[in-house]
PDB file of C-alpha atoms in Angstrom:
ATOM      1  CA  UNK A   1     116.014  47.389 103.410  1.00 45.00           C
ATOM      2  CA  UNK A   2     118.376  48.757 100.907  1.00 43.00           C
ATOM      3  CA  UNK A   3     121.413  48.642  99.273  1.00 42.00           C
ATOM      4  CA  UNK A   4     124.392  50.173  97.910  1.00 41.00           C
ATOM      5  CA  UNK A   5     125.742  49.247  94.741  1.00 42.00           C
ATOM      6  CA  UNK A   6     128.391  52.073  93.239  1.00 41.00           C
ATOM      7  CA  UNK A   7     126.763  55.345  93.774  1.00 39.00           C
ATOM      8  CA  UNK A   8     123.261  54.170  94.010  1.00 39.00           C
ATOM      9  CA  UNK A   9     120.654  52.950  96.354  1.00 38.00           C
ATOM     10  CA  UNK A  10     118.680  50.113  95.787  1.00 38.00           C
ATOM     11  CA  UNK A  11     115.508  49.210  97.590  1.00 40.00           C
ATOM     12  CA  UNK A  12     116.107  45.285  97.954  1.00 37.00           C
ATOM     13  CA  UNK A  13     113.301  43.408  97.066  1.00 38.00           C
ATOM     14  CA  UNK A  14     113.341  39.810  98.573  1.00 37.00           C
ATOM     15  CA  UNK A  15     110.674  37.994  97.026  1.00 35.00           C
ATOM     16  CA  UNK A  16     110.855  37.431  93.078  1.00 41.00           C
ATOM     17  CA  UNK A  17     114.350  39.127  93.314  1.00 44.00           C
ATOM     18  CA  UNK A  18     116.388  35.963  93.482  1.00 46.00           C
ATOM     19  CA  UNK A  19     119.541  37.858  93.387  1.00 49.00           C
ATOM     20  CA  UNK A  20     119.202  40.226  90.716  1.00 47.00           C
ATOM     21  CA  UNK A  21     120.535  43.885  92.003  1.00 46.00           C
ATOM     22  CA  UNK A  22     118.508  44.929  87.998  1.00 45.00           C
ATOM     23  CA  UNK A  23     114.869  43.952  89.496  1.00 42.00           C
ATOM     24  CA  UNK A  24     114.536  47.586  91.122  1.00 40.00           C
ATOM     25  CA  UNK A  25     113.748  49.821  88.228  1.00 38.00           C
ATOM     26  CA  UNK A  26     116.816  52.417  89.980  1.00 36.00           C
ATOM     27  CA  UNK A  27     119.223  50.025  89.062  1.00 40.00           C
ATOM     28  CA  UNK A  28     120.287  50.847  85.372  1.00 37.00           C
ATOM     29  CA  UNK A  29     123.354  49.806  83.321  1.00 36.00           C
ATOM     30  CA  UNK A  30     125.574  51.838  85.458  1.00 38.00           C
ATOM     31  CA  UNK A  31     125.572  50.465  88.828  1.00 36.00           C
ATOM     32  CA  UNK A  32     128.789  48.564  89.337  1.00 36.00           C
ATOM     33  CA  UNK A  33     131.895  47.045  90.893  1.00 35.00           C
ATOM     34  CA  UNK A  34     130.057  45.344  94.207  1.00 32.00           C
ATOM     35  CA  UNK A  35     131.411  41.922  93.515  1.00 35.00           C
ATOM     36  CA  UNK A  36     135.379  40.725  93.942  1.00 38.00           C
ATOM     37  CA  UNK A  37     134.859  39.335  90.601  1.00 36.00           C
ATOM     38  CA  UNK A  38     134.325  42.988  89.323  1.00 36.00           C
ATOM     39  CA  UNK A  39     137.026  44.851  91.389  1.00 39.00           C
ATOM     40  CA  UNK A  40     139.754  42.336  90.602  1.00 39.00           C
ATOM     41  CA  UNK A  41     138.734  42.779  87.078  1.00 37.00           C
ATOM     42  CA  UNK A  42     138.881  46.693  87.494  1.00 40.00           C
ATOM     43  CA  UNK A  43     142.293  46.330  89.520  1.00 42.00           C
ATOM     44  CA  UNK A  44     145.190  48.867  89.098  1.00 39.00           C
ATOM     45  CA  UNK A  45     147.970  46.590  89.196  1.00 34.00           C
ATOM     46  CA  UNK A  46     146.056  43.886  86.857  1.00 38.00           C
ATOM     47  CA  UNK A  47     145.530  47.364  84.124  1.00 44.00           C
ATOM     48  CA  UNK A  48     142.739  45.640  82.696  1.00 51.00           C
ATOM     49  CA  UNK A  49     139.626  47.413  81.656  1.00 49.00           C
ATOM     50  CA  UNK A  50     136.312  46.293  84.045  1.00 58.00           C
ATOM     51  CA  UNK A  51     133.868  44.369  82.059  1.00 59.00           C
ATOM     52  CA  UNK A  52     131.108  46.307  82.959  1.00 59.00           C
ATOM     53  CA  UNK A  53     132.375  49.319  80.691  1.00 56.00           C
ATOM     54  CA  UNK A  54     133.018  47.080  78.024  1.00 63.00           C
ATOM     55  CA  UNK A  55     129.736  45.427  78.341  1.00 70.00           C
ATOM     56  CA  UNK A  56     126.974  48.003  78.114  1.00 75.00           C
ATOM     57  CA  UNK A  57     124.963  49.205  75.597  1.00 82.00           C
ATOM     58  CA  UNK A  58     126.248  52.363  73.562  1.00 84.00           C
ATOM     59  CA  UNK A  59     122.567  53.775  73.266  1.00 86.00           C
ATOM     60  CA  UNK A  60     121.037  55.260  76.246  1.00 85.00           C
ATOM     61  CA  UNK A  61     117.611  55.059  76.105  1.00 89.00           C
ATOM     62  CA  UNK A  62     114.820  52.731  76.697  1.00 91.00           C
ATOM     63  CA  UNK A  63     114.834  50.026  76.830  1.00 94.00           C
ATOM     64  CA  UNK A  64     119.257  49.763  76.077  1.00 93.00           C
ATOM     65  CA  UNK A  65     119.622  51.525  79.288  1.00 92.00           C
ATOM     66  CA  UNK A  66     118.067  48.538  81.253  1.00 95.00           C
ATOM     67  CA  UNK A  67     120.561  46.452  80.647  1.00 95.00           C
ATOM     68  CA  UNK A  68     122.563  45.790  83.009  1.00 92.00           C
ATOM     69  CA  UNK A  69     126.291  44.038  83.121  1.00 92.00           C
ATOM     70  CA  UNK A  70     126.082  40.690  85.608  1.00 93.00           C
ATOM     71  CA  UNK A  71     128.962  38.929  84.808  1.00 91.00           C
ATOM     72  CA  UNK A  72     130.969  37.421  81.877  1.00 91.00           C
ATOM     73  CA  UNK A  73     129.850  33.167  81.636  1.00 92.00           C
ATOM     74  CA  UNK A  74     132.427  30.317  81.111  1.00 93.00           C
ATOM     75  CA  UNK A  75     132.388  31.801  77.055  1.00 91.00           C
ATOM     76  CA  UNK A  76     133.831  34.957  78.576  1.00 90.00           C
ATOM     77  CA  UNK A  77     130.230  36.479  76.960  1.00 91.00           C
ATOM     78  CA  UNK A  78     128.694  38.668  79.070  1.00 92.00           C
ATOM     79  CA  UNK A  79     125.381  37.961  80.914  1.00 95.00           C
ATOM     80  CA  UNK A  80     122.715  40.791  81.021  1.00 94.00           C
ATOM     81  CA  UNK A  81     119.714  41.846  84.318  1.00 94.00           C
ATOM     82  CA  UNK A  82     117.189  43.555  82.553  1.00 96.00           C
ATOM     83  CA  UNK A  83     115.940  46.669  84.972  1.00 95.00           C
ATOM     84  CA  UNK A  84     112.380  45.621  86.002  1.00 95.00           C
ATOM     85  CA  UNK A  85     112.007  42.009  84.786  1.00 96.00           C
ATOM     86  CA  UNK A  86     112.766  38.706  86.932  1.00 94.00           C
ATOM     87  CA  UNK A  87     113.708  37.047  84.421  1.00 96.00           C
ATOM     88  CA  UNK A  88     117.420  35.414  85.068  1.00 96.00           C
ATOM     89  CA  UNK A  89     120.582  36.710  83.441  1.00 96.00           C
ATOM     90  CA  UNK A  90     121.299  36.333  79.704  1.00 96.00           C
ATOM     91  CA  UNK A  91     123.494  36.837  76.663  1.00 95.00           C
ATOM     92  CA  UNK A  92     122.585  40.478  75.356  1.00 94.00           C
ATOM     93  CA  UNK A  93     119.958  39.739  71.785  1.00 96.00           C
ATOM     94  CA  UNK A  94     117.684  37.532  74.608  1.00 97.00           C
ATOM     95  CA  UNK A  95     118.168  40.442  77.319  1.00 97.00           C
ATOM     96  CA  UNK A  96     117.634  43.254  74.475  1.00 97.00           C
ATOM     97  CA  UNK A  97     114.053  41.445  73.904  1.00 97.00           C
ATOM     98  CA  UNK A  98     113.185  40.973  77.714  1.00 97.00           C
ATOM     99  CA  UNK A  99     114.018  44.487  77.670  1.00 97.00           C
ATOM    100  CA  UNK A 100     111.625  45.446  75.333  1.00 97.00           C
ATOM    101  CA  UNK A 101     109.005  43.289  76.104  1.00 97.00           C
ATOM    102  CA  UNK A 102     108.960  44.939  79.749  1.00 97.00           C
ATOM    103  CA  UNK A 103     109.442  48.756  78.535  1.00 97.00           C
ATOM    104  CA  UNK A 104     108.517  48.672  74.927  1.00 96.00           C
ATOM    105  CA  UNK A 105     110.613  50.637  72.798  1.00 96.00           C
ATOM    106  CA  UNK A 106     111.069  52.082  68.751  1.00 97.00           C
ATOM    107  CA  UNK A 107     112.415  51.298  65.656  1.00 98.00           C
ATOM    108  CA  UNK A 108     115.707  52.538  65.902  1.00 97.00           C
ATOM    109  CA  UNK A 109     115.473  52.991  62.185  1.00 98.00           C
ATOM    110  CA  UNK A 110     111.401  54.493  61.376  1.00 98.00           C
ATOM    111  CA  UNK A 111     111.488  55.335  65.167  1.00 97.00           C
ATOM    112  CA  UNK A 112     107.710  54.092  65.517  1.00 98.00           C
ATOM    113  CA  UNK A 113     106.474  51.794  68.408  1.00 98.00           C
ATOM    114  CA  UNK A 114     107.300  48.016  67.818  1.00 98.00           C
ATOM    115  CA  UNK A 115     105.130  45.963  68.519  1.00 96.00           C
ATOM    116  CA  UNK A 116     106.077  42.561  70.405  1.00 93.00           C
ATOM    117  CA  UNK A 117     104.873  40.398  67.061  1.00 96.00           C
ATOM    118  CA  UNK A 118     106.905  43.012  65.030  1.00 97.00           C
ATOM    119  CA  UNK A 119     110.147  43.182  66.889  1.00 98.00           C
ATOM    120  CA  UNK A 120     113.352  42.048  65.627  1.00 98.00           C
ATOM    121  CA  UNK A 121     116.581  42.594  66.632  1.00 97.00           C
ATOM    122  CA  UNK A 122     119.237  43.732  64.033  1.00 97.00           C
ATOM    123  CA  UNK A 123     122.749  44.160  63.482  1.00 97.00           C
ATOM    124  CA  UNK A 124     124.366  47.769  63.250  1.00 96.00           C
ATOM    125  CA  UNK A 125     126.898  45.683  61.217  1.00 95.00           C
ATOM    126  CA  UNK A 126     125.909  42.648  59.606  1.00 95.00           C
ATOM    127  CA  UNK A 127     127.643  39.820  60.472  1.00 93.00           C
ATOM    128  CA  UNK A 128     128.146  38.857  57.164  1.00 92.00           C
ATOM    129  CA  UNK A 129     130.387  41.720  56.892  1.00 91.00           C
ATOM    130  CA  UNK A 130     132.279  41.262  60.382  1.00 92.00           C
ATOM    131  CA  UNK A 131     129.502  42.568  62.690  1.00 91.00           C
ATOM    132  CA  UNK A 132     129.344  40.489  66.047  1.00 92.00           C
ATOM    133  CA  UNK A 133     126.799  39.527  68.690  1.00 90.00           C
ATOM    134  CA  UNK A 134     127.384  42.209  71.006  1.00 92.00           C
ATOM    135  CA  UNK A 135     125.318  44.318  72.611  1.00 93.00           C
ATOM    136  CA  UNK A 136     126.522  47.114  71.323  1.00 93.00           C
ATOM    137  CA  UNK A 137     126.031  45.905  67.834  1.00 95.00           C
ATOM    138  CA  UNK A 138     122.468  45.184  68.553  1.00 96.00           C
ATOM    139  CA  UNK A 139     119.556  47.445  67.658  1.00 97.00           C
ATOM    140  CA  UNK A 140     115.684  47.151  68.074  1.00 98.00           C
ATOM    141  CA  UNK A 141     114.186  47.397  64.874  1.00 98.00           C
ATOM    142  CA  UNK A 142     110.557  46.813  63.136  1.00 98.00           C
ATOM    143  CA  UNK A 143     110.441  43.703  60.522  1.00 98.00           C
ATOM    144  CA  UNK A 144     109.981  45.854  57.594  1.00 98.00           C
ATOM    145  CA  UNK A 145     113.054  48.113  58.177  1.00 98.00           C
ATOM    146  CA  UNK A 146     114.565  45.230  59.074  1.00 97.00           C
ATOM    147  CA  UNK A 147     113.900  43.332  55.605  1.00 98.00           C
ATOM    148  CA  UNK A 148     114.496  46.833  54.081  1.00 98.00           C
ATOM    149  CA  UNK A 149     118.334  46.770  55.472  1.00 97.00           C
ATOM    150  CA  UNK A 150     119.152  43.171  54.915  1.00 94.00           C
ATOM    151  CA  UNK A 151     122.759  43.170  55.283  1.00 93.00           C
ATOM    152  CA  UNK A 152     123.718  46.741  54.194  1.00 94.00           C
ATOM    153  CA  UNK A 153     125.738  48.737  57.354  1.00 93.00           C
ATOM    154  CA  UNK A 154     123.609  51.162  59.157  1.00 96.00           C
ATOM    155  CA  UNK A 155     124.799  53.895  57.328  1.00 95.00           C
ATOM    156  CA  UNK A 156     124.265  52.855  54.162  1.00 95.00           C
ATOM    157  CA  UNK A 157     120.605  51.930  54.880  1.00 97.00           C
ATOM    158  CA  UNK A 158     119.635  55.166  56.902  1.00 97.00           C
ATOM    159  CA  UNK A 159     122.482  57.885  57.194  1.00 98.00           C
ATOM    160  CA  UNK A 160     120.494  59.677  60.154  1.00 97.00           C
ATOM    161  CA  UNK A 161     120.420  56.023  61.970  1.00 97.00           C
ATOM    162  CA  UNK A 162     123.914  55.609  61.232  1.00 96.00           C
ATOM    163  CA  UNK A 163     125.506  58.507  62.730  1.00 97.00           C
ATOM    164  CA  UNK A 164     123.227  58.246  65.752  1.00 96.00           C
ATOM    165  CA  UNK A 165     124.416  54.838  66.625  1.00 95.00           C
ATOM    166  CA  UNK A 166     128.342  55.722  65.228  1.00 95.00           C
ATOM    167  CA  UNK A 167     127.681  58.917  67.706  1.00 95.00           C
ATOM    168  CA  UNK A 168     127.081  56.673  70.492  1.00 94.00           C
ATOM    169  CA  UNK A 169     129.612  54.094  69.874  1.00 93.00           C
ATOM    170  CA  UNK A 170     132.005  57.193  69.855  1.00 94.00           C
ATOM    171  CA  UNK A 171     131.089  58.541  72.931  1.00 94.00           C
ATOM    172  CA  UNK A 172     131.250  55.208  74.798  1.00 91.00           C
ATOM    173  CA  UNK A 173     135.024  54.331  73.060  1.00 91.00           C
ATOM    174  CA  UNK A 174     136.172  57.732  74.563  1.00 92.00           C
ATOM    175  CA  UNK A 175     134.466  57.227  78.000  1.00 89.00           C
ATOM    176  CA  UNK A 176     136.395  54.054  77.853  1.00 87.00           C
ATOM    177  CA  UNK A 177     139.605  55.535  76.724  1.00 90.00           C
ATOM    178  CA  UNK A 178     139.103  57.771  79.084  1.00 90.00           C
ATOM    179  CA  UNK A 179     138.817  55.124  82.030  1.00 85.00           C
ATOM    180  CA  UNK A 180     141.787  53.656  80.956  1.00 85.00           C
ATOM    181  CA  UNK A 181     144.264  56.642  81.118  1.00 85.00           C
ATOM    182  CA  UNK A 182     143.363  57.144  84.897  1.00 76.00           C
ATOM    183  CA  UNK A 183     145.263  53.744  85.513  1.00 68.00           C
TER     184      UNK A 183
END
């Protein structure tokens, strides 16, 4: 049996699933607006931007790409599937390291393999100098470039890192803005 969830088709799995539309390895940060929740989020008349494009990684690669958006908790924080794993929904530093444990992924900074007892996850801004807990703020990095950045911005510690992730973040403000003028 399968599904439709946006554009895509997802084979539904009905053992281990428990729900999650992320367990097929299709379904990738992009699938969306299924649930009333979603669409009376995205609604015309309500001109409010949908969650989901808010709430998605900037980078779009493994293992950033397999998050995907569930729904925003009694916080308003949003709650992360990751692609391929059972595990249940989370906030996005716990769902950025379920995502790597199931695909693996690189330093974003040395770009080498981490490493499950190596992996840490770091801020592209610090928080001590405004950065916040999203997921878009949240990179997979090794310990040692890790210790090496401390609380510098990414673009002070590695000017090649730093334009790659500014780059992204770019790109997703204007696909945003760009969502937003078709209201």
């Amino acid at each position: 049996m399968k599904q439709r969830i946006g554009s895509r088709v997802i084979p539904h799995r009905h053992s281990r699933e428990r729900g999650n539309p992320a367990f097929s390895s299709l379904a990738i940060h992009d699938f969306s607006e299924k649930s009333g929740l979603m669409s009376a989020m995205a609604s015309k008349s309500a001109r409010k931007e949908n969650p989901l494009h808010a709430a998605r990684p900037c980078l779009e690669d493994m293992p950033y790409r397999a998050l995907v958006f569930k729904e925003l908790n009694h916080h308003q924080k949003p709650l992360y599937w990751v692609a391929g794993s059972d595990a249940d929904p989370s906030g996005a530093e716990k769902a950025l390291k379920e995502a790597h444990r199931v695909h693996g992924g690189n330093c974003f900074y040395c770009k080498k393999p981490v490493v499950h007892e190596e992996l840490t996850i770091d801020h592209a801004e610090p928080i001590k100098v405004g950065g916040r807990d999203e997921i878009q703020n949240l990179l997979i990095a090794c310990k040692p470039c890790n210790r090496r950045k401390d609380h510098k911005p990414i673009e002070a510690f590695n000017p090649d890192a730093g334009h790659e992730w500014l780059s992204a973040l770019l790109k997703q403000v204007q696909d945003r803005l760009n969502r937003l003028q078709s209201f």
